Tab-separated table of C-alpha atoms in Angstrom:
chain	number	residue	atom	x	y	z
R	561	GLU	CA	108.060	104.259	119.816
R	562	THR	CA	108.028	102.429	116.497
R	563	GLY	CA	111.651	101.306	116.404
R	564	VAL	CA	112.634	104.126	114.060
R	565	THR	CA	114.011	107.155	115.900
R	566	GLN	CA	114.494	110.542	114.309
R	567	THR	CA	116.403	113.476	115.773
R	568	PRO	CA	115.916	116.289	116.234
R	569	ARG	CA	112.117	116.418	116.495
R	570	HIS	CA	112.105	120.111	115.594
R	571	LEU	CA	114.661	122.221	113.745
R	572	VAL	CA	114.689	125.875	112.806
R	573	MET	CA	117.479	126.930	110.491
R	574	GLY	CA	118.487	129.920	108.433
R	575	MET	CA	118.961	129.687	104.694
R	576	THR	CA	122.740	129.808	105.017
R	577	ASN	CA	123.024	127.162	107.739
R	578	LYS	CA	124.193	123.586	107.445
R	579	LYS	CA	122.398	121.008	109.525
R	580	SER	CA	121.814	117.270	109.519
R	581	LEU	CA	118.809	115.099	110.285
R	582	LYS	CA	119.431	111.709	111.825
R	583	CYS	CA	117.465	108.487	111.618
R	584	GLU	CA	118.195	105.275	113.471
R	585	GLN	CA	116.406	101.941	113.303
R	586	HIS	CA	116.808	98.881	115.506
R	587	LEU	CA	114.490	96.596	113.592
R	588	GLY	CA	117.101	94.744	111.582
R	589	HIS	CA	115.781	96.256	108.366
R	590	ASN	CA	118.010	96.602	105.321
R	591	ALA	CA	116.250	99.402	103.435
R	592	MET	CA	115.786	102.998	104.578
R	593	TYR	CA	113.887	105.910	103.090
R	594	TRP	CA	113.534	109.671	103.360
R	595	TYR	CA	110.112	111.200	102.698
R	596	LYS	CA	109.024	114.826	102.697
R	597	GLN	CA	105.552	115.666	104.009
R	598	SER	CA	104.225	119.131	103.194
R	599	ALA	CA	100.823	120.526	104.092
R	600	LYS	CA	98.048	119.414	101.745
R	601	LYS	CA	100.415	117.333	99.603
R	602	PRO	CA	101.021	113.606	99.433
R	603	LEU	CA	104.106	112.117	100.992
R	604	GLU	CA	106.990	112.601	98.578
R	605	LEU	CA	109.710	109.995	98.298
R	606	MET	CA	113.153	111.601	98.333
R	607	PHE	CA	115.778	108.899	98.695
R	608	VAL	CA	115.993	105.147	99.095
R	609	TYR	CA	118.879	103.105	100.402
R	610	SER	CA	118.863	99.373	99.978
R	611	LEU	CA	121.637	97.341	101.599
R	612	GLU	CA	123.422	100.672	102.266
R	613	GLU	CA	123.448	101.577	98.577
R	614	ARG	CA	121.429	104.499	97.247
R	615	VAL	CA	118.970	103.103	94.749
R	616	GLU	CA	116.585	106.013	94.329
R	617	ASN	CA	117.090	109.754	94.087
R	618	ASN	CA	113.710	111.173	93.237
R	619	SER	CA	114.819	114.409	91.510
R	620	VAL	CA	115.711	115.994	94.818
R	621	PRO	CA	117.705	119.273	94.760
R	622	SER	CA	121.377	118.956	95.593
R	623	ARG	CA	120.921	121.055	98.729
R	624	PHE	CA	119.652	117.787	100.242
R	625	SER	CA	122.391	115.178	100.610
R	626	PRO	CA	121.698	111.744	102.109
R	627	GLU	CA	124.185	109.476	103.801
R	628	CYS	CA	123.792	105.882	104.931
R	629	PRO	CA	126.934	104.760	106.806
R	630	ASN	CA	125.393	101.423	107.818
R	631	SER	CA	122.062	99.639	107.670
R	632	SER	CA	120.900	101.120	110.973
R	633	HIS	CA	121.612	104.784	110.368
R	634	LEU	CA	120.498	107.312	107.795
R	635	PHE	CA	121.305	111.012	107.617
R	636	LEU	CA	119.961	113.887	105.580
R	637	HIS	CA	122.465	116.720	105.283
R	638	LEU	CA	120.915	120.129	104.643
R	639	HIS	CA	122.693	123.093	103.085
R	640	THR	CA	121.464	126.436	101.794
R	641	LEU	CA	117.792	125.539	102.088
R	642	GLN	CA	114.853	127.642	100.928
R	643	PRO	CA	111.719	128.557	102.906
R	644	GLU	CA	109.690	126.197	100.700
R	645	ASP	CA	111.772	123.333	102.089
R	646	SER	CA	109.983	123.761	105.408
R	647	ALA	CA	108.142	120.499	106.006
R	648	LEU	CA	108.011	117.326	108.064
R	649	TYR	CA	110.819	114.994	107.039
R	650	LEU	CA	110.040	111.367	107.670
R	651	CYS	CA	112.417	108.458	107.772
R	652	ALA	CA	111.187	104.916	107.227
R	653	SER	CA	112.720	101.473	107.117
R	654	SER	CA	111.753	98.041	105.880
R	655	GLN	CA	113.129	94.783	104.673
R	656	VAL	CA	113.918	94.933	100.965
R	657	LEU	CA	110.780	94.016	98.997
R	658	ASP	CA	108.613	94.453	102.114
R	659	TYR	CA	106.351	97.464	101.606
R	660	GLY	CA	104.903	97.795	105.083
R	661	TYR	CA	107.315	100.534	105.997
R	662	THR	CA	107.942	101.515	109.618
R	663	PHE	CA	108.091	105.285	109.944
R	664	GLY	CA	109.737	107.480	112.523
R	665	SER	CA	107.922	110.445	114.048
R	666	GLY	CA	109.677	112.879	111.759
R	667	THR	CA	111.667	116.090	112.055
R	668	ARG	CA	109.641	119.271	111.724
R	669	LEU	CA	111.934	121.599	109.750
R	670	THR	CA	111.370	125.331	109.476
R	671	VAL	CA	113.618	127.363	107.193
R	672	VAL	CA	113.692	131.071	107.981
X	484	GLY	CA	99.278	111.063	85.330
X	485	GLU	CA	99.194	108.011	87.535
X	486	SER	CA	98.213	108.933	91.060
X	487	VAL	CA	96.450	107.864	94.186
X	488	GLY	CA	93.779	110.170	95.506
X	489	LEU	CA	91.125	110.349	98.190
X	490	HIS	CA	87.460	111.225	97.679
X	491	LEU	CA	87.017	113.219	100.904
X	492	PRO	CA	89.627	115.283	102.693
X	493	THR	CA	87.730	115.184	106.024
X	494	LEU	CA	85.330	112.792	107.712
X	495	SER	CA	83.546	113.359	111.014
X	496	VAL	CA	81.759	110.498	112.791
X	497	GLN	CA	80.177	109.806	116.144
X	498	GLU	CA	81.909	107.482	118.570
X	499	GLY	CA	80.623	103.974	118.088
X	500	ASP	CA	79.610	104.473	114.464
X	501	ASN	CA	81.330	102.760	111.572
X	502	SER	CA	83.680	104.825	109.386
X	503	ILE	CA	84.380	104.384	105.709
X	504	ILE	CA	87.357	106.101	104.117
X	505	ASN	CA	87.638	105.933	100.354
X	506	CYS	CA	90.542	106.012	97.952
X	507	ALA	CA	90.685	106.053	94.165
X	508	TYR	CA	93.692	104.955	92.193
X	509	SER	CA	94.345	105.367	88.516
X	510	ASN	CA	97.194	102.942	87.820
X	511	SER	CA	95.643	99.630	86.867
X	512	ALA	CA	99.066	97.991	87.121
X	513	SER	CA	99.225	98.575	90.884
X	514	ASP	CA	99.095	95.219	92.593
X	515	TYR	CA	99.549	96.013	96.260
X	516	PHE	CA	97.816	98.555	98.475
X	517	ILE	CA	98.381	99.711	102.022
X	518	TRP	CA	96.451	101.849	104.476
X	519	TYR	CA	98.409	103.993	106.928
X	520	LYS	CA	97.217	105.965	109.956
X	521	GLN	CA	99.011	109.127	111.035
X	522	GLU	CA	98.215	110.606	114.422
X	523	SER	CA	99.170	114.154	115.280
X	524	GLY	CA	102.890	114.475	115.926
X	525	LYS	CA	103.663	110.961	114.753
X	526	GLY	CA	104.738	109.266	111.585
X	527	PRO	CA	102.403	107.061	109.526
X	528	GLN	CA	101.640	103.642	110.994
X	529	PHE	CA	100.835	100.577	108.914
X	530	ILE	CA	97.227	99.452	109.414
X	531	ILE	CA	96.386	96.844	106.813
X	532	ASP	CA	97.358	95.816	103.310
X	533	ILE	CA	95.753	94.000	100.421
X	534	ARG	CA	97.031	92.455	97.225
X	535	SER	CA	95.281	92.878	93.915
X	536	ASN	CA	94.287	89.206	93.796
X	537	MET	CA	92.000	89.807	96.795
X	538	ASP	CA	88.731	91.740	97.149
X	539	LYS	CA	88.587	91.977	100.902
X	540	ARG	CA	90.832	91.645	103.896
X	541	GLN	CA	89.927	91.962	107.531
X	542	GLY	CA	91.932	92.959	110.548
X	543	GLN	CA	91.017	93.900	114.056
X	544	ARG	CA	88.076	96.346	113.652
X	545	VAL	CA	89.296	97.266	110.168
X	546	THR	CA	88.377	95.929	106.760
X	547	VAL	CA	89.869	96.899	103.433
X	548	LEU	CA	87.847	96.425	100.252
X	549	LEU	CA	89.343	96.527	96.792
X	550	ASN	CA	87.279	97.021	93.655
X	551	LYS	CA	89.623	96.654	90.704
X	552	THR	CA	86.857	97.263	88.182
X	553	VAL	CA	86.471	100.881	89.266
X	554	LYS	CA	89.944	101.219	90.811
X	555	HIS	CA	88.593	101.942	94.248
X	556	LEU	CA	89.890	101.102	97.702
X	557	SER	CA	88.123	101.624	101.002
X	558	LEU	CA	88.961	101.308	104.657
X	559	GLN	CA	86.145	100.458	107.023
X	560	ILE	CA	86.586	100.996	110.743
X	561	ALA	CA	84.016	99.339	112.978
X	562	ALA	CA	82.822	100.961	116.206
X	563	THR	CA	85.007	104.016	115.721
X	564	GLN	CA	86.743	105.224	118.853
X	565	PRO	CA	88.300	108.582	119.778
X	566	GLY	CA	91.722	106.959	119.393
X	567	ASP	CA	90.938	106.417	115.728
X	568	SER	CA	91.067	110.171	115.103
X	569	ALA	CA	93.939	110.652	112.659
X	570	VAL	CA	94.812	111.183	109.022
X	571	TYR	CA	94.450	108.029	106.941
X	572	PHE	CA	96.501	107.485	103.799
X	573	CYS	CA	96.206	104.887	101.135
X	574	ALA	CA	99.318	103.910	99.240
X	575	GLU	CA	99.862	101.845	96.131
X	576	ILE	CA	102.787	100.098	94.596
X	577	ILE	CA	103.572	98.118	91.502
X	578	THR	CA	105.666	95.299	92.879
X	579	PRO	CA	108.566	93.744	90.999
X	580	TYR	CA	106.332	90.729	90.356
X	581	SER	CA	104.267	92.969	88.096
X	582	GLY	CA	107.239	94.719	86.528
X	583	GLY	CA	107.428	97.709	88.845
X	584	SER	CA	110.293	99.327	90.692
X	585	ASN	CA	111.048	97.932	94.124
X	586	TYR	CA	110.540	101.211	95.892
X	587	LYS	CA	107.765	103.294	94.335
X	588	LEU	CA	105.252	103.367	97.162
X	589	THR	CA	102.920	106.206	96.127
X	590	PHE	CA	100.778	107.867	98.786
X	591	GLY	CA	97.474	109.683	98.504
X	592	LYS	CA	96.873	113.049	100.162
X	593	GLY	CA	95.077	111.664	103.211
X	594	THR	CA	91.673	111.916	104.884
X	595	LEU	CA	91.321	113.485	108.311
X	596	LEU	CA	89.009	111.375	110.471
X	597	THR	CA	87.522	113.114	113.506
X	598	VAL	CA	85.611	111.052	116.061
X	599	ASN	CA	83.107	112.989	118.143
X	600	PRO	CA	82.344	111.692	121.657
């Protein structure tokens, strides 16, 4: 356990479903990140929250909607996804300006 | 475009041998580099980092070498063990001290290291 917990570990959803991914960190960090990891592709940065404010939205489609209610929790709301959105979604946290991110184990998402 | 890449997608070594995983980067402005290890079913774990004002940094059984002349980064693992089997990523960032964004940690595709008993 790294201190960053992601739930659920696995998720299968239809293209018309709405679901949410949850990330929780107990490390006292003040920055949180969502990354997408697809097969044979580098990790792709999706969103960054620093001090609970979104500071990066890396051209992510609007069917992905992040939420950061406090510095310990991060959500990724999913709506009307496509099969190509199937991937491992990783959450990470750090102190602002500290680049040694701590990652969670990810949510394996399959869109059918 | 600017990117981080890896020379070999897979590397197979015998237990006890030394492993060398390579990484090439193209952005000469990058001033901080990190190696991550990702085991099956887990997220990436920080291994070791190095700043651009250094050529070498050592940790426990791992050494990172940075050659800024040819924009090359390597991770050396001494006495490789079965528990070292994983995908290894290098990542680069241009820190605010060098005029970069705070958050643009760019990852390479990864090298799969397999340790044979």
